[in-house]
Amino acid sequence: MPTVAASLAHDLSLALRLADAADAETMARFDRADLAVSLKADRSHVTEADLASERAIRALLEQERPSDAIFGEEYGQTAQAARRWILDPIDGTANFLRGVPAWGTMIALEIDGSIVLGVVSMPALGRRWWAADGLGAWTDGGSEPRRIAVSGVETLGEASLSFQSIGQWRDAGHLDELLSLQDRVWRDRAYGDVWAYMLLAEGRLDIVGEFDVKEYDIAAAAAIVREAGGRFTSLEGSDQLDTLSAIATNGHLHTAALEALAEAAE
């Protein structure tokens, strides 16, 4: 029988091929004046690239892992299975349709309810990140893949925070908590979407928080952040990814960040 690590290595190899397939579809359509864009029922944008990217991933999964379930943002959930691939074909569609290169494809694998693998590809920036349980977190930023790790920052006063957007925190009813936390950190910026989590995994940021997130918005990022040594929970501290909130840190700051937010909410 193969070891768990060996089995995940095969899955990770496939996930990287899935990202290649998605990149081919998205980059062929990125920054094109004739890009087809429409509105979904929730009034969010979807482009022809979102749809083509997810179709390409699904086609390869159906060929390589026909018994696995698939849950994607654009085409929903297939039949239930112990193994489930979670897909966001383009995280940052608003950036994509405006020609801003900060968007990415997110691919995660869940086994028996636990996220064990994640790949994030941002081809317009020429970057990719990946991780699997016990195999480390990695990026291809350079001539050879290099292992990445979160920062060693241990105090809020030295921390760099990304909060996604003021409107997002306001709409979730947590703007006062954000402003309170912002007052306690060294630096704050809204890098946005999946890129902020990858900066955290590389040790360039220390805290990232957002709301109104589905599993496909954060699953791959959670796998990478955790394998890089960080923590990834809901605002309430749950490890589950279906709570509609996400707080990621370098681990050292997690308790302090959650406590600061809770204190401001009182």
XYZ file of N, CA and C in Angstrom:
798
model
N 0.842 -1.190 0.000
C 0.000 0.000 0.000
C 0.882 1.247 0.000
N 0.537 2.265 -0.811
C 1.321 3.492 -0.805
C 1.115 4.256 0.493
N 2.119 4.993 0.916
C 1.976 5.824 2.100
C 1.067 6.994 1.779
N 0.552 7.658 2.850
C -0.299 8.823 2.654
C 0.444 9.904 1.892
N 1.706 10.149 2.268
C 2.494 11.182 1.606
C 2.684 10.869 0.125
N 2.954 9.597 -0.182
C 3.151 9.217 -1.578
C 1.865 9.390 -2.370
N 0.744 9.025 -1.754
C -0.540 9.192 -2.422
C -0.834 10.662 -2.677
N -0.576 11.514 -1.690
C -0.801 12.944 -1.872
C 0.143 13.536 -2.912
N 1.342 12.999 -3.000
C 2.278 13.485 -4.020
C 1.712 13.262 -5.419
N 1.051 12.122 -5.628
C 0.419 11.863 -6.918
C -0.740 12.833 -7.153
N -1.526 13.084 -6.110
C -2.626 14.031 -6.228
C -2.108 15.445 -6.492
N -1.020 15.793 -5.835
C -0.448 17.120 -6.031
C 0.064 17.284 -7.459
N 0.704 16.259 -7.980
C 1.160 16.307 -9.367
C -0.013 16.551 -10.312
N -1.128 15.862 -10.051
C -2.317 16.073 -10.866
C -2.840 17.491 -10.689
N -2.874 17.984 -9.456
C -3.377 19.329 -9.204
C -2.574 20.387 -9.958
N -1.280 20.184 -10.060
C -0.453 21.126 -10.819
C -0.779 21.059 -12.309
N -1.106 19.873 -12.802
C -1.546 19.746 -14.199
C -2.906 20.397 -14.402
N -3.772 20.292 -13.405
C -5.058 20.981 -13.471
C -4.848 22.489 -13.573
N -3.894 23.004 -12.806
C -3.597 24.432 -12.862
C -3.057 24.824 -14.235
N -2.237 23.969 -14.830
C -1.741 24.238 -16.192
C -2.908 24.366 -17.170
N -3.868 23.441 -17.048
C -5.025 23.458 -17.948
C -5.838 24.727 -17.749
N -6.013 25.125 -16.499
C -6.758 26.346 -16.221
C -6.023 27.578 -16.740
N -4.703 27.628 -16.524
C -3.918 28.772 -16.987
C -4.036 28.964 -18.501
N -4.060 27.868 -19.234
C -4.169 27.961 -20.691
C -5.477 28.639 -21.090
N -6.537 28.349 -20.365
C -7.833 28.945 -20.687
C -7.915 30.406 -20.252
N -7.418 30.709 -19.064
C -7.550 32.075 -18.555
C -6.628 33.045 -19.283
N -5.387 32.656 -19.520
C -4.454 33.578 -20.158
C -4.803 33.834 -21.621
N -5.476 32.890 -22.256
C -5.908 33.113 -23.636
C -6.980 34.196 -23.718
N -7.638 34.477 -22.581
C -8.737 35.441 -22.572
C -8.438 36.683 -21.751
N -7.342 36.699 -21.015
C -7.049 37.822 -20.120
C -6.736 39.093 -20.893
N -7.331 40.184 -20.434
C -7.101 41.532 -20.971
C -7.528 41.658 -22.438
N -8.531 40.895 -22.815
C -9.065 40.997 -24.174
C -10.285 41.908 -24.194
N -10.346 42.765 -25.176
C -11.449 43.714 -25.274
C -12.777 43.021 -25.542
N -12.731 41.832 -26.149
C -13.973 41.139 -26.490
C -14.361 40.073 -25.466
N -13.810 40.141 -24.254
C -14.132 39.176 -23.213
C -15.627 39.219 -22.900
N -16.283 38.085 -22.926
C -17.711 38.005 -22.605
C -17.897 37.974 -21.093
N -18.723 38.885 -20.576
C -18.973 39.017 -19.144
C -20.480 39.060 -18.912
N -20.945 38.357 -17.878
C -22.357 38.394 -17.525
C -22.490 38.443 -16.005
N -23.739 38.615 -15.537
C -24.025 38.652 -14.102
C -24.709 37.369 -13.673
N -24.283 36.838 -12.522
C -24.941 35.671 -11.937
C -26.147 36.128 -11.118
N -26.854 35.161 -10.578
C -28.057 35.470 -9.812
C -27.760 36.364 -8.612
N -26.559 36.219 -8.031
C -26.206 37.032 -6.868
C -25.620 38.382 -7.260
N -25.665 38.707 -8.551
C -25.190 39.977 -9.113
C -23.673 40.090 -9.183
N -22.961 39.008 -8.924
C -21.512 39.009 -9.117
C -21.209 38.681 -10.575
N -20.038 39.093 -11.022
C -19.653 38.893 -12.410
C -19.118 37.478 -12.654
N -19.353 36.987 -13.849
C -18.721 35.764 -14.326
C -18.312 36.004 -15.771
N -17.127 35.555 -16.134
C -16.640 35.731 -17.491
C -16.557 34.387 -18.203
N -16.399 34.458 -19.509
C -16.218 33.225 -20.270
C -14.969 32.485 -19.814
N -13.993 33.206 -19.270
C -12.764 32.572 -18.788
C -13.010 31.763 -17.524
N -13.854 32.273 -16.607
C -14.224 31.501 -15.413
C -14.807 30.149 -15.828
N -15.742 30.201 -16.759
C -16.442 28.991 -17.181
C -15.510 28.026 -17.907
N -14.693 28.559 -18.806
C -13.781 27.699 -19.567
C -12.728 27.074 -18.661
N -12.254 27.832 -17.693
C -11.251 27.327 -16.760
C -11.807 26.172 -15.944
N -13.003 26.347 -15.396
C -13.574 25.269 -14.588
C -13.896 24.046 -15.439
N -14.365 24.259 -16.658
C -14.642 23.114 -17.539
C -13.371 22.326 -17.825
N -12.268 23.024 -18.046
C -11.004 22.353 -18.342
C -10.540 21.515 -17.153
N -10.672 22.059 -15.951
C -10.276 21.322 -14.744
C -11.162 20.094 -14.567
N -12.454 20.294 -14.710
C -13.397 19.183 -14.536
C -13.149 18.075 -15.562
N -12.874 18.445 -16.785
C -12.653 17.433 -17.824
C -11.462 16.553 -17.481
N -10.384 17.166 -16.979
C -9.197 16.392 -16.623
C -9.452 15.536 -15.379
N -10.182 16.071 -14.411
C -10.511 15.289 -13.223
C -11.405 14.103 -13.575
N -12.365 14.312 -14.437
C -13.252 13.213 -14.827
C -12.497 12.104 -15.552
N -11.395 12.479 -16.190
C -10.556 11.494 -16.864
C -9.626 10.789 -15.887
N -9.020 11.561 -14.982
C -7.984 11.029 -14.089
C -8.522 10.512 -12.756
N -9.595 11.104 -12.242
C -10.150 10.722 -10.947
C -11.679 10.627 -11.065
N -12.176 9.697 -11.855
C -13.616 9.646 -12.131
C -14.485 9.363 -10.918
N -13.936 8.789 -9.865
C -14.748 8.479 -8.681
C -14.751 9.611 -7.662
N -13.951 10.648 -7.884
C -13.893 11.771 -6.949
C -15.046 12.741 -7.197
N -15.509 13.391 -6.126
C -16.505 14.450 -6.245
C -15.815 15.762 -6.620
N -16.587 16.663 -7.185
C -16.086 17.978 -7.577
C -17.071 19.030 -7.099
N -16.549 20.088 -6.487
C -17.346 21.238 -6.078
C -16.671 22.484 -6.618
N -17.299 23.140 -7.581
C -16.733 24.327 -8.185
C -17.667 25.510 -8.093
N -17.106 26.700 -8.140
C -17.921 27.904 -8.020
C -18.947 28.029 -9.133
N -18.563 27.673 -10.351
C -19.442 27.943 -11.487
C -20.395 26.806 -11.822
N -19.999 25.561 -11.579
C -20.826 24.425 -11.973
C -21.285 23.553 -10.812
N -21.040 24.014 -9.588
C -21.623 23.357 -8.438
C -20.976 22.045 -8.040
N -21.779 21.226 -7.347
C -21.315 19.992 -6.716
C -21.770 18.770 -7.500
N -20.858 17.826 -7.693
C -21.220 16.539 -8.271
C -21.623 15.600 -7.138
N -21.758 14.324 -7.433
C -22.158 13.344 -6.418
C -21.201 13.354 -5.226
N -21.686 12.937 -4.068
C -20.892 12.901 -2.845
C -19.829 11.802 -2.919
N -18.676 12.069 -2.316
C -17.602 11.076 -2.227
C -16.656 11.491 -1.111
N -15.875 10.536 -0.618
C -14.923 10.831 0.455
C -13.853 11.806 -0.012
N -13.542 11.732 -1.307
C -12.551 12.640 -1.902
C -13.307 13.680 -2.731
N -13.024 14.970 -2.455
C -13.720 16.029 -3.154
C -12.745 17.138 -3.562
N -12.751 17.472 -4.840
C -11.950 18.577 -5.352
C -12.777 19.851 -5.270
N -12.182 20.914 -4.729
C -12.867 22.192 -4.530
C -12.178 23.231 -5.415
N -12.956 23.870 -6.297
C -12.381 24.686 -7.364
C -12.921 26.110 -7.363
N -12.032 27.056 -7.495
C -12.405 28.426 -7.838
C -11.639 28.761 -9.112
N -12.299 28.743 -10.270
C -11.565 28.883 -11.529
C -10.867 30.223 -11.690
N -11.488 31.283 -11.180
C -10.821 32.586 -11.116
C -11.243 33.264 -9.822
N -10.342 33.350 -8.885
C -10.570 34.128 -7.676
C -10.067 35.534 -7.968
N -10.976 36.498 -7.930
C -10.624 37.849 -8.345
C -11.153 38.160 -9.733
N -12.375 37.702 -10.020
C -12.957 37.935 -11.347
C -13.064 39.426 -11.662
N -13.364 40.254 -10.650
C -13.455 41.695 -10.892
C -12.123 42.244 -11.398
N -11.023 41.756 -10.836
C -9.712 42.164 -11.347
C -9.509 41.653 -12.769
N -9.844 40.399 -12.990
C -9.647 39.786 -14.304
C -10.347 40.579 -15.399
N -11.605 40.936 -15.182
C -12.354 41.581 -16.252
C -11.908 43.026 -16.493
N -11.174 43.608 -15.524
C -10.634 44.951 -15.704
C -9.179 44.953 -16.155
N -8.612 43.769 -16.363
C -7.234 43.691 -16.811
C -6.205 43.868 -15.717
N -6.639 43.744 -14.445
C -5.713 43.818 -13.311
C -5.167 42.409 -13.072
N -3.830 42.229 -13.007
C -3.267 40.867 -12.985
C -3.376 40.124 -11.666
N -3.937 40.719 -10.622
C -4.017 40.068 -9.308
C -5.274 39.197 -9.211
N -5.229 38.026 -9.869
C -6.304 37.035 -9.808
C -5.650 35.660 -9.886
N -6.383 34.633 -9.492
C -5.759 33.311 -9.514
C -6.759 32.183 -9.537
N -6.309 31.037 -9.991
C -7.088 29.797 -9.945
C -6.740 29.054 -8.670
N -7.761 28.543 -7.975
C -7.582 27.851 -6.709
C -8.111 26.431 -6.820
N -7.271 25.472 -6.455
C -7.613 24.050 -6.546
C -7.255 23.390 -5.222
N -8.228 22.737 -4.598
C -7.986 22.057 -3.321
C -8.552 20.651 -3.371
N -7.984 19.784 -2.562
C -8.497 18.428 -2.405
C -8.874 18.212 -0.949
N -10.099 17.757 -0.743
C -10.605 17.423 0.577
C -10.794 15.907 0.662
N -10.281 15.304 1.726
C -10.456 13.868 1.945
C -11.081 13.673 3.317
N -12.222 13.008 3.341
C -12.945 12.746 4.591
C -13.163 14.022 5.400
N -13.482 15.104 4.707
C -13.812 16.352 5.378
C -12.651 17.252 5.716
N -11.422 16.837 5.426
C -10.241 17.642 5.735
C -9.546 18.073 4.448
N -9.176 19.351 4.379
C -8.433 19.858 3.230
C -6.982 19.406 3.358
N -6.492 18.673 2.374
C -5.159 18.086 2.470
C -4.196 18.609 1.423
N -4.687 19.398 0.495
C -3.846 19.806 -0.635
C -4.403 21.095 -1.225
N -3.507 21.969 -1.666
C -3.944 23.191 -2.322
C -2.949 23.665 -3.353
N -3.465 24.206 -4.444
C -2.652 24.850 -5.477
C -3.297 26.189 -5.806
N -2.500 27.223 -5.873
C -2.942 28.542 -6.310
C -2.046 28.982 -7.455
N -2.650 29.290 -8.589
C -1.882 29.725 -9.751
C -2.311 31.125 -10.147
N -1.352 32.039 -10.258
C -1.608 33.415 -10.685
C -0.766 33.687 -11.930
N -1.191 33.176 -13.082
C -0.343 33.208 -14.271
C -0.047 34.599 -14.814
N -0.946 35.559 -14.587
C -0.682 36.915 -15.066
C 0.467 37.565 -14.296
N 0.734 37.062 -13.089
C 1.884 37.509 -12.304
C 3.072 36.569 -12.459
N 2.876 35.460 -13.169
C 3.944 34.485 -13.339
C 4.283 33.742 -12.064
N 3.273 33.498 -11.202
C 3.534 32.873 -9.905
C 2.579 31.717 -9.659
N 3.048 30.762 -8.851
C 2.236 29.628 -8.425
C 2.710 29.178 -7.053
N 1.760 28.689 -6.241
C 2.045 28.171 -4.903
C 1.341 26.837 -4.755
N 1.890 25.931 -3.956
C 1.250 24.635 -3.743
C 1.693 24.039 -2.413
N 0.858 23.141 -1.888
C 1.159 22.476 -0.614
C 0.316 21.232 -0.487
N 0.808 20.282 0.296
C 0.036 19.102 0.674
C 0.487 18.692 2.069
N -0.414 18.076 2.814
C -0.108 17.696 4.191
C 1.184 16.883 4.269
N 2.116 17.369 5.063
C 3.376 16.675 5.269
C 4.409 16.868 4.185
N 4.060 17.587 3.113
C 4.986 17.776 1.993
C 5.504 19.206 1.878
N 5.094 20.072 2.807
C 5.571 21.438 2.791
C 4.764 22.340 1.869
N 5.036 23.637 1.960
C 4.430 24.645 1.099
C 5.525 25.226 0.215
N 5.197 25.433 -1.062
C 6.208 25.768 -2.053
C 5.711 26.848 -3.005
N 6.658 27.515 -3.654
C 6.344 28.459 -4.719
C 7.386 28.325 -5.817
N 7.028 28.793 -7.003
C 7.945 28.699 -8.133
C 8.567 30.044 -8.476
N 8.576 30.970 -7.537
C 9.134 32.293 -7.806
C 10.646 32.270 -7.892
N 11.199 31.911 -9.038
C 12.633 31.808 -9.228
C 12.957 30.675 -10.172
N 14.241 30.359 -10.304
C 14.646 29.318 -11.241
C 14.243 27.926 -10.770
N 14.154 27.719 -9.459
C 13.770 26.433 -8.900
C 12.685 26.635 -7.844
N 11.802 25.644 -7.650
C 10.815 25.752 -6.567
C 11.518 25.951 -5.227
N 10.931 26.781 -4.398
C 11.510 26.995 -3.068
C 10.423 26.840 -2.014
N 10.843 26.314 -0.883
C 9.906 26.115 0.219
C 9.617 27.453 0.890
N 8.395 27.653 1.313
C 8.016 28.914 1.935
C 7.523 28.674 3.352
N 7.566 29.742 4.155
C 7.118 29.666 5.542
C 6.620 31.032 5.977
N 5.708 31.031 6.928
C 5.166 32.272 7.456
C 6.230 33.022 8.252
N 5.912 34.253 8.595
C 6.849 35.091 9.330
C 6.962 34.666 10.790
N 7.950 35.240 11.456
C 8.131 34.998 12.885
C 7.652 36.145 13.747
N 6.902 37.084 13.184
C 6.412 38.242 13.937
C 5.518 37.769 15.085
N 5.759 38.314 16.277
C 5.061 37.805 17.461
C 4.189 38.829 18.163
N 4.207 40.086 17.732
C 3.380 41.105 18.383
C 2.557 41.845 17.335
N 1.338 42.237 17.727
C 0.477 42.976 16.805
C 1.131 44.277 16.361
N 1.889 44.904 17.245
C 2.525 46.175 16.908
C 3.559 46.074 15.810
N 4.005 44.869 15.500
C 4.971 44.664 14.417
C 4.337 44.000 13.200
N 3.025 43.796 13.247
C 2.355 42.993 12.222
C 1.863 43.821 11.048
N 1.834 43.164 9.889
C 1.274 43.738 8.670
C -0.038 43.032 8.372
N -1.111 43.800 8.196
C -2.473 43.294 8.066
C -3.029 43.577 6.682
N -3.683 42.582 6.071
C -4.478 42.800 4.863
C -5.926 42.485 5.192
N -6.820 43.448 4.901
C -8.215 43.290 5.312
C -9.169 43.132 4.142
N -8.683 42.887 2.963
C -9.487 42.687 1.757
C -10.187 43.963 1.322
N -11.243 44.414 2.007
C -11.862 45.695 1.664
C -12.656 46.221 2.849
N -12.719 47.526 2.966
C -13.510 48.149 4.020
C -14.979 47.785 3.852
N -15.467 47.832 2.604
C -16.871 47.541 2.352
C -17.262 46.146 2.793
N -16.364 45.195 2.598
C -16.651 43.818 2.983
C -16.829 43.698 4.490
N -15.935 44.303 5.253
C -16.037 44.267 6.712
C -17.250 45.052 7.186
N -17.545 46.190 6.539
C -18.723 46.982 6.919
C -20.003 46.188 6.675
N -20.118 45.571 5.497
C -21.326 44.835 5.162
C -21.533 43.630 6.078
N -20.441 43.084 6.606
C -20.542 41.951 7.530
C -20.816 42.398 8.962
N -20.834 43.728 9.185
C -21.100 44.245 10.520
C -19.898 44.238 11.436
N -18.685 44.234 10.863
C -17.470 44.140 11.679
C -16.486 45.277 11.406
N -16.970 46.405 10.898
C -16.058 47.502 10.573
C -15.375 48.054 11.816
N -16.100 48.181 12.922
C -15.474 48.702 14.137
C -14.333 47.805 14.602
N -14.520 46.480 14.472
C -13.453 45.557 14.858
C -12.227 45.717 13.960
N -12.471 45.913 12.668
C -11.354 46.116 11.748
C -10.582 47.382 12.101
N -11.296 48.463 12.332
C -10.621 49.724 12.641
C -9.844 49.626 13.946
N -10.392 48.888 14.911
C -9.683 48.694 16.175
C -8.404 47.894 15.969
N -8.500 46.810 15.168
C -7.307 46.003 14.893
C -6.292 46.798 14.091
N -6.759 47.584 13.144
C -5.866 48.409 12.334
C -5.054 49.371 13.206
N -5.670 49.870 14.260
C -4.969 50.787 15.163
C -3.853 50.094 15.945
N -3.918 48.763 16.049
C -2.971 48.035 16.882
C -1.823 47.415 16.098
N -1.931 47.385 14.755
C -0.873 46.773 13.956
C 0.084 47.832 13.413
N 1.184 47.342 12.878
C 2.199 48.230 12.316
C 1.764 48.820 10.979
N 1.122 47.987 10.147
C 0.843 48.412 8.775
C -0.409 47.697 8.280
N -1.214 48.401 7.491
C -2.401 47.765 6.923
C -2.554 48.155 5.459
N -2.970 47.154 4.672
C -3.225 47.335 3.241
C -4.337 46.374 2.840
N -5.002 46.670 1.725
C -6.031 45.773 1.190
C -5.506 45.168 -0.112
N -4.691 44.129 0.011
C -4.130 43.499 -1.179
C -5.198 42.723 -1.947
N -6.094 42.097 -1.223
C -7.269 41.505 -1.839
C -7.122 40.099 -2.370
N -8.246 39.377 -2.261
C -8.404 38.058 -2.858
C -7.294 37.099 -2.422
N -7.012 36.106 -3.261
C -6.111 35.029 -2.849
C -4.666 35.494 -2.687
N -4.272 36.544 -3.370
C -2.877 36.983 -3.314
C -2.451 37.298 -1.880
N -3.349 37.903 -1.099
C -2.991 38.250 0.279
C -2.600 37.013 1.080
N -3.328 35.918 0.892
C -3.000 34.687 1.612
C -1.650 34.121 1.184
N -1.314 34.267 -0.079
C -0.025 33.778 -0.543
C 1.114 34.646 0.004
N 0.893 35.942 0.105
C 1.886 36.808 0.743
C 2.073 36.429 2.202
N 0.984 36.047 2.866
C 1.075 35.565 4.245
C 1.891 34.282 4.316
N 1.621 33.340 3.435
C 2.337 32.065 3.443
C 3.824 32.253 3.180
N 4.171 33.298 2.447
C 5.580 33.585 2.154
C 6.257 34.392 3.258
N 5.505 34.809 4.268
C 6.090 35.586 5.355
C 6.125 37.070 5.090
N 5.408 37.549 4.087
C 5.423 38.974 3.735
C 4.286 39.743 4.402
N 3.239 39.058 4.792
C 2.148 39.591 5.604
C 2.010 38.707 6.841
N 1.256 39.213 7.835
C 1.130 38.474 9.085
C -0.308 38.135 9.455
N -1.278 38.922 8.960
C -2.693 38.699 9.257
C -3.499 39.019 8.008
N -4.456 38.160 7.680
C -5.395 38.410 6.587
C -6.789 38.057 7.077
N -7.774 38.917 6.794
C -9.132 38.622 7.208
C -10.148 39.031 6.163
N -11.207 38.235 6.009
C -12.280 38.585 5.079
C -13.577 37.876 5.458
N -14.651 38.324 4.798
C -15.985 37.805 5.085
C -16.698 37.424 3.794
N -17.853 36.779 3.961
C -18.694 36.340 2.841
C -17.900 35.460 1.885
N -17.150 34.512 2.437
C -16.338 33.608 1.640
C -16.935 32.205 1.660
N -16.964 31.576 0.498
C -17.392 30.194 0.370
C -16.162 29.286 0.454
N -16.393 27.984 0.553
C -15.265 27.049 0.651
C -14.315 27.180 -0.530
N -14.863 27.358 -1.731
C -13.982 27.442 -2.905
C -13.145 28.722 -2.916
N -13.562 29.743 -2.133
C -12.787 30.981 -2.055
C -11.527 30.834 -1.216
N -11.486 29.850 -0.330
C -10.407 29.807 0.665
C -9.762 28.449 0.855
N -10.334 27.362 0.318
C -9.825 26.021 0.630
C -8.358 25.854 0.243
N -8.009 26.204 -0.982
C -6.618 26.046 -1.426
C -5.683 26.930 -0.622
N -6.122 28.157 -0.343
C -5.297 29.072 0.455
C -5.079 28.522 1.858
N -6.126 27.944 2.448
C -5.997 27.387 3.796
C -4.955 26.272 3.832
N -4.969 25.399 2.829
C -3.993 24.304 2.780
C -2.570 24.837 2.725
N -2.359 25.867 1.940
C -1.009 26.414 1.769
C -0.558 27.170 3.010
N -1.446 28.000 3.558
C -1.093 28.753 4.768
C -0.767 27.809 5.921
N -1.594 26.792 6.114
C -1.363 25.868 7.218
C -0.068 25.091 7.049
N 0.210 24.637 5.839
C 1.435 23.864 5.617
C 2.672 24.753 5.696
N 2.489 26.056 5.498
C 3.597 27.013 5.645
C 3.832 27.391 7.099
N 3.012 26.850 8.002
C 3.205 27.086 9.424
C 2.218 28.046 10.048
N 1.251 28.545 9.273
C 0.289 29.499 9.787
C -0.975 28.847 10.293
N -1.921 29.687 10.720
C -3.242 29.215 11.150
C -4.301 29.863 10.275
N -5.395 29.147 10.103
C -6.473 29.593 9.225
C -7.785 29.147 9.861
N -8.578 30.104 10.365
C -9.824 29.777 11.044
C -10.899 30.779 10.644
N -12.082 30.570 11.190
C -13.138 31.565 11.084
C -12.896 32.651 12.127
N -13.722 33.692 12.075
C -13.626 34.762 13.063
C -13.866 34.229 14.475
N -14.637 33.138 14.571
C -14.917 32.534 15.874
C -13.864 31.511 16.288
N -12.868 31.275 15.441
C -11.805 30.349 15.773
C -12.020 28.929 15.303
N -13.073 28.690 14.505
C -13.335 27.347 13.998
C -12.406 27.021 12.833
N -11.980 25.746 12.762
C -11.155 25.297 11.646
C -11.983 24.978 10.403
N -13.302 24.977 10.523
C -14.166 24.701 9.389
C -14.117 25.851 8.386
N -14.322 25.525 7.102
C -14.203 26.531 6.052
C -15.553 26.961 5.489
N -16.640 26.551 6.122
C -17.962 26.873 5.610
C -18.705 27.861 6.503
N -17.952 28.713 7.219
C -18.544 29.637 8.186
C -18.705 31.053 7.645
N -18.265 31.305 6.408
C -18.388 32.596 5.721
C -17.444 33.670 6.236
N -16.506 33.313 7.094
C -15.465 34.262 7.499
C -14.127 33.543 7.533
N -13.044 34.310 7.396
C -11.703 33.725 7.405
C -10.722 34.689 8.052
N -9.969 34.175 8.994
C -8.866 34.904 9.602
C -7.632 34.004 9.492
N -6.634 34.464 8.786
C -5.389 33.711 8.632
C -4.251 34.531 9.233
N -3.357 33.850 9.922
C -2.207 34.524 10.521
C -0.981 33.630 10.415
N 0.135 34.170 10.872
C 1.366 33.386 10.912
C 1.371 32.389 12.072
N 0.294 32.278 12.784
C 0.206 31.359 13.925
C 0.557 32.030 15.232
N 1.682 32.718 15.286
C 2.100 33.407 16.501
C 1.063 34.442 16.931
N 0.412 35.065 15.958
C -0.483 36.187 16.225
C -1.954 35.800 16.272
N -2.248 34.527 16.089
C -3.643 34.166 15.873
C -4.517 34.463 17.090
N -4.091 34.026 18.232
C -4.887 34.260 19.440
C -5.038 35.750 19.708
N -3.949 36.500 19.564
C -3.999 37.946 19.810
C -4.934 38.643 18.836
N -4.907 38.230 17.575
C -5.775 38.853 16.572
C -7.238 38.556 16.861
N -7.560 37.298 17.170
C -8.944 36.940 17.475
C -9.422 37.652 18.744
N -8.564 37.737 19.745
C -8.955 38.406 20.976
C -9.175 39.895 20.752
N -8.317 40.516 19.923
C -8.472 41.946 19.629
C -9.786 42.217 18.918
N -10.141 41.347 17.970
C -11.415 41.506 17.256
C -12.592 41.303 18.198
N -12.499 40.310 19.075
C -13.596 40.023 20.000
C -13.770 41.172 20.999
N -12.668 41.719 21.488
C -12.751 42.819 22.430
C -13.410 44.038 21.797
N -13.083 44.295 20.545
C -13.662 45.464 19.865
C -15.141 45.283 19.595
N -15.586 44.040 19.532
C -17.002 43.766 19.254
C -17.878 43.911 20.490
N -17.263 43.942 21.666
C -18.034 43.999 22.916
C -18.668 45.369 23.138
